[in-house]
DNA sequence: TTGTAAGCGTTATCAC
DNA sequence: GTGATAACGCTTACAA
């Protein structure tokens, strides 16, 4: 139903090829002919069919970007960074929300490949995302992993140093006097979760504080997960004096549960987490966090990807580890002393 | 370079058509042949080229969704609602971030049309978005506007009742004793801004409070905008006792400026806004807001669009106006009395 | 049940 | 400077 090249050609009294040349500014066209063609294009509101174009040119100038949650304040800047970089390179981005769901993620991956995107940026839902990537890996499809790495998977990465970040966060808690520190983490099949748990252990061990499995709660990395973990934790006696949650949303849910119990942060219990909570610091400038440079994840990820796409990347896979910055605010009793338990 | 139907056909020792039939489950294929073809598909990791498919079938089963800011807590659920509904209908969504930029928005519109999306959901950047839509409107292209309407534009809409919402918000302020109420709004070419200003006026006039242009500040609807408007407002003497901001991000920026001046909400000054601030209420349960049902915007918008696409919609354009709910918290001195000025 | 031919809308190539 | 032709990967229509 839409207007095609032929329609324009017919109206301008020329061949399809001439119209194509005018549209693409390729080849040379007589000035008068060009004028007639342009007139026809405008009159008919002709917009070239990219499907056909891509089919023949064998390039879509499109990349895919899959994240577990566009809405999460951490991923939002990642998306922005990737999109900006892609635009500058003349590429568009197909953005997909996997909702952390493996099946949905797999569907999106196939979908994007079916669309013949030239590369894929993926923040995988979990280690098990690997299965869906196997065919791509085998075919050396341009692929860059963001935020989370995959075991036994040799491909480009942009991640941050979760071990060091978590360690510093917990060291900070210890430095201000905490010794009974709970950790809310996710199931064992997400690299960031594993690494942050490792950082937690390292910090405790370095301070000769025994690591108690009773203080480690497995949960989902959303608000509900934080809420549930906190509820479980509240049964402990004595209560921990501080909590380290695996990410921002988990911290929010935790806050909610603590609030409902009448516990105040940081007076009654300390709270720190990974990922800053954009905007939130303005309303409640107290959560001490490890802030990851989201936009940089997107920017660098896209850059790596374009190097792959253009074949400039070589055979070895690159691994970029970004620094995660500690932002100390007041959520851990740094100023008021640790509650006695 | 990717594997094609022919490659599979060759490997399975059949014609391309047979492979096509197996892939699509259309026509009838001998069980043994089918097995061989499936084996070949698996062995080669064949994924059908959707570009080619769409080109011949003349349908992409794809819709476009353009919002000014995926990250904004209001639009996030809109996106989710639209995506879920689309998926159920067997469609995928191309999600684009216009950043409120008219040029970018226009590029995305053309891009999506070039992609031959079958319909478009658009939360327009401003009244001037209309220009880019003219060709679509003329061609009766399936289009549904979200959140914001466009002047002199006859097409399907899902908006909320900004006039009534704003009126109720300001009536509430008045009811608890405020009379000197500032309003931070956007430039005049966004329908929601206009409507909320209108609601503000109506509420004041109904209470026989003169509308003072000095109390109305035009700004951008992001955090920076709120911050700047608040800084200007702080020069007023006497200060207003309450502020009504056009949306959530503006309120955040306003908070920031007030905080820097040592003004507390709601003790020193009241603050209410449109749009709830997801998650935020947990940390700081005090902002009184008009909450718009974001997800419903997306869901209904997509439904309207699919009715258009399938031709079930008829000629007249539909206009859905959603109720905007007042959520009273404690940001307007309801409990503590209005500061004397 | 299976294969052949034509064509979707565009561009690359090579004549004219 | 311009146009015919083939091809991109696939499906519809028809033939065997």
PDB file of N, CA, C and O in Angstrom, chain A residues 45 47-51 54-55 69 71 76 80 83 87 92 95 97 104 107-108 111 113-114 116 138 223 249 252 255-256 259 279-280 282-285, chain B residues 45 47-51 54-55 60 69 71 76 80 83 87 92 95 97 104 107-108 111 113-114 116 138 223 249 252 255-256 259 279-280 282-284:
ATOM      1  N   UNK A  45       4.871  11.779  -0.746  1.00  0.00           N
ATOM      2  CA  UNK A  45       5.368  11.435   0.594  1.00  0.00           C
ATOM      3  C   UNK A  45       6.100  10.106   0.574  1.00  0.00           C
ATOM      4  O   UNK A  45       5.885   9.256   1.437  1.00  0.00           O
ATOM      5  N   UNK A  47       8.698   7.419   1.234  1.00  0.00           N
ATOM      6  CA  UNK A  47       9.753   7.058   2.184  1.00  0.00           C
ATOM      7  C   UNK A  47      10.294   5.695   1.793  1.00  0.00           C
ATOM      8  O   UNK A  47       9.546   4.732   1.704  1.00  0.00           O
ATOM      9  N   UNK A  48      11.608   5.635   1.515  1.00  0.00           N
ATOM     10  CA  UNK A  48      12.210   4.384   1.052  1.00  0.00           C
ATOM     11  C   UNK A  48      11.954   3.245   2.027  1.00  0.00           C
ATOM     12  O   UNK A  48      11.964   3.455   3.232  1.00  0.00           O
ATOM     13  N   UNK A  49      11.757   2.085   1.531  1.00  0.00           N
ATOM     14  CA  UNK A  49      11.543   0.887   2.336  1.00  0.00           C
ATOM     15  C   UNK A  49      12.883   0.322   2.796  1.00  0.00           C
ATOM     16  O   UNK A  49      13.656  -0.185   2.002  1.00  0.00           O
ATOM     17  N   UNK A  50      13.105   0.433   4.097  1.00  0.00           N
ATOM     18  CA  UNK A  50      14.400   0.007   4.602  1.00  0.00           C
ATOM     19  C   UNK A  50      14.572  -1.506   4.544  1.00  0.00           C
ATOM     20  O   UNK A  50      15.682  -2.018   4.489  1.00  0.00           O
ATOM     21  N   UNK A  51      13.469  -2.205   4.602  1.00  0.00           N
ATOM     22  CA  UNK A  51      13.559  -3.658   4.542  1.00  0.00           C
ATOM     23  C   UNK A  51      14.204  -4.074   3.225  1.00  0.00           C
ATOM     24  O   UNK A  51      15.161  -4.847   3.189  1.00  0.00           O
ATOM     25  N   UNK A  54      17.857  -2.897   3.054  1.00  0.00           N
ATOM     26  CA  UNK A  54      18.774  -3.717   3.843  1.00  0.00           C
ATOM     27  C   UNK A  54      18.976  -5.082   3.197  1.00  0.00           C
ATOM     28  O   UNK A  54      20.065  -5.649   3.234  1.00  0.00           O
ATOM     29  N   UNK A  55      17.922  -5.576   2.611  1.00  0.00           N
ATOM     30  CA  UNK A  55      17.993  -6.897   2.002  1.00  0.00           C
ATOM     31  C   UNK A  55      19.043  -6.926   0.895  1.00  0.00           C
ATOM     32  O   UNK A  55      19.880  -7.827   0.829  1.00  0.00           O
ATOM     33  N   UNK A  69      16.037  -4.427  32.505  1.00  0.00           N
ATOM     34  CA  UNK A  69      15.032  -3.484  32.980  1.00  0.00           C
ATOM     35  C   UNK A  69      15.389  -2.055  32.612  1.00  0.00           C
ATOM     36  O   UNK A  69      16.225  -1.437  33.248  1.00  0.00           O
ATOM     37  N   UNK A  71      13.888   0.470  33.108  1.00  0.00           N
ATOM     38  CA  UNK A  71      13.417   1.415  34.103  1.00  0.00           C
ATOM     39  C   UNK A  71      14.402   1.574  35.251  1.00  0.00           C
ATOM     40  O   UNK A  71      14.479   2.615  35.881  1.00  0.00           O
ATOM     41  N   UNK A  76      19.182   2.700  32.876  1.00  0.00           N
ATOM     42  CA  UNK A  76      18.740   3.848  32.087  1.00  0.00           C
ATOM     43  C   UNK A  76      19.907   4.588  31.433  1.00  0.00           C
ATOM     44  O   UNK A  76      19.914   4.770  30.216  1.00  0.00           O
ATOM     45  N   UNK A  80      21.136   5.081  27.417  1.00  0.00           N
ATOM     46  CA  UNK A  80      21.399   6.383  26.830  1.00  0.00           C
ATOM     47  C   UNK A  80      22.786   6.431  26.214  1.00  0.00           C
ATOM     48  O   UNK A  80      22.972   6.903  25.087  1.00  0.00           O
ATOM     49  N   UNK A  83      22.896   4.406  23.005  1.00  0.00           N
ATOM     50  CA  UNK A  83      22.143   5.021  21.918  1.00  0.00           C
ATOM     51  C   UNK A  83      22.895   6.204  21.324  1.00  0.00           C
ATOM     52  O   UNK A  83      22.967   6.351  20.104  1.00  0.00           O
ATOM     53  N   UNK A  87      24.172   6.320  17.442  1.00  0.00           N
ATOM     54  CA  UNK A  87      23.706   7.383  16.552  1.00  0.00           C
ATOM     55  C   UNK A  87      24.869   8.062  15.851  1.00  0.00           C
ATOM     56  O   UNK A  87      24.820   8.319  14.657  1.00  0.00           O
ATOM     57  N   UNK A  92      21.231   2.691  14.309  1.00  0.00           N
ATOM     58  CA  UNK A  92      20.104   2.809  15.227  1.00  0.00           C
ATOM     59  C   UNK A  92      20.077   1.615  16.165  1.00  0.00           C
ATOM     60  O   UNK A  92      20.715   0.590  15.927  1.00  0.00           O
ATOM     61  N   UNK A  95      15.885  -1.475  21.068  1.00  0.00           N
ATOM     62  CA  UNK A  95      15.979  -1.618  22.518  1.00  0.00           C
ATOM     63  C   UNK A  95      14.974  -2.642  23.024  1.00  0.00           C
ATOM     64  O   UNK A  95      13.790  -2.564  22.718  1.00  0.00           O
ATOM     65  N   UNK A  97      13.578  -5.071  26.422  1.00  0.00           N
ATOM     66  CA  UNK A  97      13.469  -5.235  27.856  1.00  0.00           C
ATOM     67  C   UNK A  97      13.278  -6.715  28.178  1.00  0.00           C
ATOM     68  O   UNK A  97      12.195  -7.243  27.980  1.00  0.00           O
ATOM     69  N   UNK A 104      12.063 -14.742  27.557  1.00  0.00           N
ATOM     70  CA  UNK A 104      11.861 -13.496  26.834  1.00  0.00           C
ATOM     71  C   UNK A 104      13.177 -13.034  26.215  1.00  0.00           C
ATOM     72  O   UNK A 104      13.222 -12.616  25.053  1.00  0.00           O
ATOM     73  N   UNK A 107      13.927 -15.048  23.176  1.00  0.00           N
ATOM     74  CA  UNK A 107      13.076 -14.601  22.063  1.00  0.00           C
ATOM     75  C   UNK A 107      13.618 -13.327  21.431  1.00  0.00           C
ATOM     76  O   UNK A 107      13.677 -13.191  20.214  1.00  0.00           O
ATOM     77  N   UNK A 108      14.007 -12.397  22.287  1.00  0.00           N
ATOM     78  CA  UNK A 108      14.530 -11.143  21.765  1.00  0.00           C
ATOM     79  C   UNK A 108      15.808 -11.363  20.977  1.00  0.00           C
ATOM     80  O   UNK A 108      16.011 -10.758  19.927  1.00  0.00           O
ATOM     81  N   UNK A 111      14.887 -12.749  17.704  1.00  0.00           N
ATOM     82  CA  UNK A 111      14.209 -11.695  16.983  1.00  0.00           C
ATOM     83  C   UNK A 111      15.186 -10.707  16.365  1.00  0.00           C
ATOM     84  O   UNK A 111      15.051 -10.313  15.212  1.00  0.00           O
ATOM     85  N   UNK A 113      18.376 -11.176  15.771  1.00  0.00           N
ATOM     86  CA  UNK A 113      19.172 -11.832  14.740  1.00  0.00           C
ATOM     87  C   UNK A 113      18.345 -11.971  13.465  1.00  0.00           C
ATOM     88  O   UNK A 113      18.844 -11.752  12.364  1.00  0.00           O
ATOM     89  N   UNK A 114      17.066 -12.305  13.636  1.00  0.00           N
ATOM     90  CA  UNK A 114      16.181 -12.413  12.475  1.00  0.00           C
ATOM     91  C   UNK A 114      16.069 -11.067  11.765  1.00  0.00           C
ATOM     92  O   UNK A 114      15.917 -11.000  10.553  1.00  0.00           O
ATOM     93  N   UNK A 116      18.395  -9.199  11.470  1.00  0.00           N
ATOM     94  CA  UNK A 116      19.748  -8.994  10.940  1.00  0.00           C
ATOM     95  C   UNK A 116      20.399  -7.739  11.501  1.00  0.00           C
ATOM     96  O   UNK A 116      20.995  -6.950  10.757  1.00  0.00           O
ATOM     97  N   UNK A 138      29.410 -19.203  18.269  1.00  0.00           N
ATOM     98  CA  UNK A 138      29.959 -20.121  17.287  1.00  0.00           C
ATOM     99  C   UNK A 138      30.151 -19.411  15.948  1.00  0.00           C
ATOM    100  O   UNK A 138      31.152 -19.585  15.273  1.00  0.00           O
ATOM    101  N   UNK A 223      12.617  -4.756  44.057  1.00  0.00           N
ATOM    102  CA  UNK A 223      12.151  -4.186  45.320  1.00  0.00           C
ATOM    103  C   UNK A 223      11.526  -5.260  46.191  1.00  0.00           C
ATOM    104  O   UNK A 223      11.785  -5.336  47.389  1.00  0.00           O
ATOM    105  N   UNK A 249      17.562  -1.442  43.823  1.00  0.00           N
ATOM    106  CA  UNK A 249      16.151  -1.779  44.020  1.00  0.00           C
ATOM    107  C   UNK A 249      15.967  -2.642  45.266  1.00  0.00           C
ATOM    108  O   UNK A 249      15.001  -2.491  46.003  1.00  0.00           O
ATOM    109  N   UNK A 252      15.892  -0.472  48.172  1.00  0.00           N
ATOM    110  CA  UNK A 252      14.610   0.217  48.325  1.00  0.00           C
ATOM    111  C   UNK A 252      13.595  -0.669  49.037  1.00  0.00           C
ATOM    112  O   UNK A 252      12.906  -0.233  49.967  1.00  0.00           O
ATOM    113  N   UNK A 255      14.450  -0.883  52.615  1.00  0.00           N
ATOM    114  CA  UNK A 255      14.001   0.350  53.296  1.00  0.00           C
ATOM    115  C   UNK A 255      12.539   0.245  53.691  1.00  0.00           C
ATOM    116  O   UNK A 255      12.146   0.582  54.810  1.00  0.00           O
ATOM    117  N   UNK A 256      11.759  -0.211  52.727  1.00  0.00           N
ATOM    118  CA  UNK A 256      10.322  -0.294  52.919  1.00  0.00           C
ATOM    119  C   UNK A 256       9.995  -1.204  54.113  1.00  0.00           C
ATOM    120  O   UNK A 256       9.216  -0.835  55.007  1.00  0.00           O
ATOM    121  N   UNK A 259      11.139   0.359  57.443  1.00  0.00           N
ATOM    122  CA  UNK A 259      10.219   1.434  57.784  1.00  0.00           C
ATOM    123  C   UNK A 259       8.960   0.891  58.455  1.00  0.00           C
ATOM    124  O   UNK A 259       8.493   1.404  59.469  1.00  0.00           O
ATOM    125  N   UNK A 279      18.382  10.504  41.274  1.00  0.00           N
ATOM    126  CA  UNK A 279      17.353  11.406  41.764  1.00  0.00           C
ATOM    127  C   UNK A 279      17.098  11.235  43.254  1.00  0.00           C
ATOM    128  O   UNK A 279      16.704  12.163  43.940  1.00  0.00           O
ATOM    129  N   UNK A 280      17.306  10.042  43.748  1.00  0.00           N
ATOM    130  CA  UNK A 280      16.863   9.726  45.090  1.00  0.00           C
ATOM    131  C   UNK A 280      17.673  10.475  46.129  1.00  0.00           C
ATOM    132  O   UNK A 280      17.158  10.897  47.154  1.00  0.00           O
ATOM    133  N   UNK A 282      18.594  13.258  46.187  1.00  0.00           N
ATOM    134  CA  UNK A 282      18.092  14.604  46.421  1.00  0.00           C
ATOM    135  C   UNK A 282      17.062  14.621  47.534  1.00  0.00           C
ATOM    136  O   UNK A 282      17.066  15.462  48.417  1.00  0.00           O
ATOM    137  N   UNK A 283      16.183  13.662  47.474  1.00  0.00           N
ATOM    138  CA  UNK A 283      15.131  13.629  48.487  1.00  0.00           C
ATOM    139  C   UNK A 283      15.643  13.085  49.807  1.00  0.00           C
ATOM    140  O   UNK A 283      15.231  13.516  50.866  1.00  0.00           O
ATOM    141  N   UNK A 284      16.532  12.122  49.711  1.00  0.00           N
ATOM    142  CA  UNK A 284      16.981  11.453  50.929  1.00  0.00           C
ATOM    143  C   UNK A 284      18.468  11.211  50.853  1.00  0.00           C
ATOM    144  O   UNK A 284      18.916  10.118  50.566  1.00  0.00           O
ATOM    145  N   UNK A 285      19.230  12.239  51.106  1.00  0.00           N
ATOM    146  CA  UNK A 285      20.665  12.135  50.839  1.00  0.00           C
ATOM    147  C   UNK A 285      21.364  11.342  51.917  1.00  0.00           C
ATOM    148  O   UNK A 285      22.138  11.868  52.671  1.00  0.00           O
TER     149      UNK A 285
ATOM    150  N   UNK B  45      22.243 -23.690  12.378  1.00  0.00           N
ATOM    151  CA  UNK B  45      21.746 -22.564  13.168  1.00  0.00           C
ATOM    152  C   UNK B  45      20.989 -21.564  12.300  1.00  0.00           C
ATOM    153  O   UNK B  45      21.193 -20.356  12.397  1.00  0.00           O
ATOM    154  N   UNK B  47      18.389 -19.086  11.054  1.00  0.00           N
ATOM    155  CA  UNK B  47      17.332 -18.197  11.544  1.00  0.00           C
ATOM    156  C   UNK B  47      16.790 -17.426  10.354  1.00  0.00           C
ATOM    157  O   UNK B  47      17.543 -16.747   9.655  1.00  0.00           O
ATOM    158  N   UNK B  48      15.493 -17.554  10.084  1.00  0.00           N
ATOM    159  CA  UNK B  48      14.898 -16.906   8.905  1.00  0.00           C
ATOM    160  C   UNK B  48      15.155 -15.401   8.908  1.00  0.00           C
ATOM    161  O   UNK B  48      15.138 -14.776   9.959  1.00  0.00           O
ATOM    162  N   UNK B  49      15.359 -14.846   7.773  1.00  0.00           N
ATOM    163  CA  UNK B  49      15.578 -13.414   7.621  1.00  0.00           C
ATOM    164  C   UNK B  49      14.236 -12.689   7.602  1.00  0.00           C
ATOM    165  O   UNK B  49      13.454 -12.802   6.671  1.00  0.00           O
ATOM    166  N   UNK B  50      14.011 -11.922   8.668  1.00  0.00           N
ATOM    167  CA  UNK B  50      12.712 -11.281   8.781  1.00  0.00           C
ATOM    168  C   UNK B  50      12.532 -10.158   7.756  1.00  0.00           C
ATOM    169  O   UNK B  50      11.425  -9.788   7.378  1.00  0.00           O
ATOM    170  N   UNK B  51      13.639  -9.580   7.344  1.00  0.00           N
ATOM    171  CA  UNK B  51      13.549  -8.509   6.358  1.00  0.00           C
ATOM    172  C   UNK B  51      12.900  -9.055   5.089  1.00  0.00           C
ATOM    173  O   UNK B  51      11.948  -8.490   4.552  1.00  0.00           O
ATOM    174  N   UNK B  54       9.246 -10.070   5.710  1.00  0.00           N
ATOM    175  CA  UNK B  54       8.318  -8.941   5.789  1.00  0.00           C
ATOM    176  C   UNK B  54       8.120  -8.321   4.411  1.00  0.00           C
ATOM    177  O   UNK B  54       7.039  -7.858   4.072  1.00  0.00           O
ATOM    178  N   UNK B  55       9.189  -8.321   3.654  1.00  0.00           N
ATOM    179  CA  UNK B  55       9.117  -7.697   2.340  1.00  0.00           C
ATOM    180  C   UNK B  55       8.076  -8.398   1.477  1.00  0.00           C
ATOM    181  O   UNK B  55       7.250  -7.756   0.827  1.00  0.00           O
ATOM    182  N   UNK B  60       5.085  -6.419   8.888  1.00  0.00           N
ATOM    183  CA  UNK B  60       6.252  -6.552   9.753  1.00  0.00           C
ATOM    184  C   UNK B  60       5.890  -7.028  11.150  1.00  0.00           C
ATOM    185  O   UNK B  60       6.768  -7.386  11.925  1.00  0.00           O
ATOM    186  N   UNK B  69      11.198  10.207  27.100  1.00  0.00           N
ATOM    187  CA  UNK B  69      12.206   9.800  28.070  1.00  0.00           C
ATOM    188  C   UNK B  69      11.848   8.464  28.716  1.00  0.00           C
ATOM    189  O   UNK B  69      11.023   8.399  29.614  1.00  0.00           O
ATOM    190  N   UNK B  71      13.379   6.867  30.722  1.00  0.00           N
ATOM    191  CA  UNK B  71      13.856   6.794  32.089  1.00  0.00           C
ATOM    192  C   UNK B  71      12.864   7.411  33.074  1.00  0.00           C
ATOM    193  O   UNK B  71      12.805   7.037  34.236  1.00  0.00           O
ATOM    194  N   UNK B  76       8.079   4.999  32.030  1.00  0.00           N
ATOM    195  CA  UNK B  76       8.513   3.612  32.160  1.00  0.00           C
ATOM    196  C   UNK B  76       7.337   2.632  32.149  1.00  0.00           C
ATOM    197  O   UNK B  76       7.318   1.705  31.338  1.00  0.00           O
ATOM    198  N   UNK B  80       6.099  -0.353  29.408  1.00  0.00           N
ATOM    199  CA  UNK B  80       5.838  -1.724  29.807  1.00  0.00           C
ATOM    200  C   UNK B  80       4.435  -2.159  29.378  1.00  0.00           C
ATOM    201  O   UNK B  80       4.247  -3.248  28.829  1.00  0.00           O
ATOM    202  N   UNK B  83       4.304  -2.672  25.608  1.00  0.00           N
ATOM    203  CA  UNK B  83       5.057  -3.848  25.185  1.00  0.00           C
ATOM    204  C   UNK B  83       4.307  -5.138  25.497  1.00  0.00           C
ATOM    205  O   UNK B  83       4.227  -6.039  24.671  1.00  0.00           O
ATOM    206  N   UNK B  87       3.010  -7.716  22.637  1.00  0.00           N
ATOM    207  CA  UNK B  87       3.477  -9.112  22.630  1.00  0.00           C
ATOM    208  C   UNK B  87       2.315 -10.074  22.545  1.00  0.00           C
ATOM    209  O   UNK B  87       2.354 -11.048  21.816  1.00  0.00           O
ATOM    210  N   UNK B  92       5.941  -7.011  17.883  1.00  0.00           N
ATOM    211  CA  UNK B  92       7.059  -6.510  18.656  1.00  0.00           C
ATOM    212  C   UNK B  92       7.085  -4.994  18.591  1.00  0.00           C
ATOM    213  O   UNK B  92       6.458  -4.376  17.734  1.00  0.00           O
ATOM    214  N   UNK B  95      11.302   0.547  20.305  1.00  0.00           N
ATOM    215  CA  UNK B  95      11.218   1.594  21.320  1.00  0.00           C
ATOM    216  C   UNK B  95      12.226   2.692  21.035  1.00  0.00           C
ATOM    217  O   UNK B  95      13.404   2.431  20.847  1.00  0.00           O
ATOM    218  N   UNK B  97      13.628   6.748  22.035  1.00  0.00           N
ATOM    219  CA  UNK B  97      13.755   7.792  23.027  1.00  0.00           C
ATOM    220  C   UNK B  97      13.947   9.137  22.336  1.00  0.00           C
ATOM    221  O   UNK B  97      15.023   9.418  21.841  1.00  0.00           O
ATOM    222  N   UNK B 104      15.148  14.838  16.641  1.00  0.00           N
ATOM    223  CA  UNK B 104      15.332  13.419  16.900  1.00  0.00           C
ATOM    224  C   UNK B 104      14.014  12.674  16.728  1.00  0.00           C
ATOM    225  O   UNK B 104      13.952  11.607  16.114  1.00  0.00           O
ATOM    226  N   UNK B 107      13.263  12.234  13.107  1.00  0.00           N
ATOM    227  CA  UNK B 107      14.106  11.179  12.543  1.00  0.00           C
ATOM    228  C   UNK B 107      13.560   9.802  12.892  1.00  0.00           C
ATOM    229  O   UNK B 107      13.497   8.910  12.043  1.00  0.00           O
ATOM    230  N   UNK B 108      13.180   9.644  14.144  1.00  0.00           N
ATOM    231  CA  UNK B 108      12.654   8.349  14.569  1.00  0.00           C
ATOM    232  C   UNK B 108      11.367   8.011  13.834  1.00  0.00           C
ATOM    233  O   UNK B 108      11.143   6.870  13.436  1.00  0.00           O
ATOM    234  N   UNK B 111      12.267   6.944  10.449  1.00  0.00           N
ATOM    235  CA  UNK B 111      12.949   5.671  10.578  1.00  0.00           C
ATOM    236  C   UNK B 111      11.967   4.524  10.747  1.00  0.00           C
ATOM    237  O   UNK B 111      12.097   3.475  10.125  1.00  0.00           O
ATOM    238  N   UNK B 113       8.774   4.490   9.986  1.00  0.00           N
ATOM    239  CA  UNK B 113       7.975   4.321   8.779  1.00  0.00           C
ATOM    240  C   UNK B 113       8.794   3.601   7.710  1.00  0.00           C
ATOM    241  O   UNK B 113       8.285   2.724   7.016  1.00  0.00           O
ATOM    242  N   UNK B 114      10.066   3.964   7.631  1.00  0.00           N
ATOM    243  CA  UNK B 114      10.946   3.292   6.676  1.00  0.00           C
ATOM    244  C   UNK B 114      11.065   1.804   7.006  1.00  0.00           C
ATOM    245  O   UNK B 114      11.199   0.967   6.123  1.00  0.00           O
ATOM    246  N   UNK B 116       8.757   0.194   7.997  1.00  0.00           N
ATOM    247  CA  UNK B 116       7.406  -0.304   7.737  1.00  0.00           C
ATOM    248  C   UNK B 116       6.751  -0.890   8.985  1.00  0.00           C
ATOM    249  O   UNK B 116       6.157  -1.972   8.940  1.00  0.00           O
ATOM    250  N   UNK B 138      -2.242  12.265   6.733  1.00  0.00           N
ATOM    251  CA  UNK B 138      -2.791  12.312   5.392  1.00  0.00           C
ATOM    252  C   UNK B 138      -2.993  10.912   4.842  1.00  0.00           C
ATOM    253  O   UNK B 138      -4.004  10.601   4.216  1.00  0.00           O
ATOM    254  N   UNK B 223      14.691  17.897  35.792  1.00  0.00           N
ATOM    255  CA  UNK B 223      15.161  18.277  37.110  1.00  0.00           C
ATOM    256  C   UNK B 223      15.794  19.656  37.086  1.00  0.00           C
ATOM    257  O   UNK B 223      15.545  20.495  37.945  1.00  0.00           O
ATOM    258  N   UNK B 249       9.762  15.229  37.742  1.00  0.00           N
ATOM    259  CA  UNK B 249      11.168  15.601  37.671  1.00  0.00           C
ATOM    260  C   UNK B 249      11.357  17.067  38.073  1.00  0.00           C
ATOM    261  O   UNK B 249      12.328  17.436  38.721  1.00  0.00           O
ATOM    262  N   UNK B 252      11.424  17.272  41.689  1.00  0.00           N
ATOM    263  CA  UNK B 252      12.707  16.848  42.252  1.00  0.00           C
ATOM    264  C   UNK B 252      13.730  17.978  42.227  1.00  0.00           C
ATOM    265  O   UNK B 252      14.411  18.248  43.212  1.00  0.00           O
ATOM    266  N   UNK B 255      12.880  20.462  44.831  1.00  0.00           N
ATOM    267  CA  UNK B 255      13.322  19.969  46.139  1.00  0.00           C
ATOM    268  C   UNK B 255      14.786  20.295  46.367  1.00  0.00           C
ATOM    269  O   UNK B 255      15.193  20.762  47.427  1.00  0.00           O
ATOM    270  N   UNK B 256      15.566  20.016  45.326  1.00  0.00           N
ATOM    271  CA  UNK B 256      17.003  20.206  45.427  1.00  0.00           C
ATOM    272  C   UNK B 256      17.341  21.665  45.759  1.00  0.00           C
ATOM    273  O   UNK B 256      18.113  21.948  46.676  1.00  0.00           O
ATOM    274  N   UNK B 259      16.215  22.595  49.295  1.00  0.00           N
ATOM    275  CA  UNK B 259      17.126  22.004  50.254  1.00  0.00           C
ATOM    276  C   UNK B 259      18.390  22.843  50.398  1.00  0.00           C
ATOM    277  O   UNK B 259      18.849  23.127  51.499  1.00  0.00           O
ATOM    278  N   UNK B 279       8.960   4.470  43.466  1.00  0.00           N
ATOM    279  CA  UNK B 279       9.978   4.088  44.439  1.00  0.00           C
ATOM    280  C   UNK B 279      10.238   5.172  45.474  1.00  0.00           C
ATOM    281  O   UNK B 279      10.625   4.899  46.581  1.00  0.00           O
ATOM    282  N   UNK B 280      10.037   6.408  45.051  1.00  0.00           N
ATOM    283  CA  UNK B 280      10.486   7.514  45.869  1.00  0.00           C
ATOM    284  C   UNK B 280       9.695   7.608  47.154  1.00  0.00           C
ATOM    285  O   UNK B 280      10.216   7.950  48.209  1.00  0.00           O
ATOM    286  N   UNK B 282       8.792   5.531  49.009  1.00  0.00           N
ATOM    287  CA  UNK B 282       9.289   4.644  50.058  1.00  0.00           C
ATOM    288  C   UNK B 282      10.322   5.340  50.919  1.00  0.00           C
ATOM    289  O   UNK B 282      10.303   5.261  52.133  1.00  0.00           O
ATOM    290  N   UNK B 283      11.202   6.030  50.248  1.00  0.00           N
ATOM    291  CA  UNK B 283      12.247   6.703  51.006  1.00  0.00           C
ATOM    292  C   UNK B 283      11.741   7.978  51.660  1.00  0.00           C
ATOM    293  O   UNK B 283      12.149   8.334  52.745  1.00  0.00           O
ATOM    294  N   UNK B 284      10.874   8.655  50.986  1.00  0.00           N
ATOM    295  CA  UNK B 284      10.431   9.953  51.469  1.00  0.00           C
ATOM    296  C   UNK B 284       8.939  10.099  51.257  1.00  0.00           C
ATOM    297  O   UNK B 284       8.504  10.730  50.307  1.00  0.00           O
TER     298      UNK B 284
END
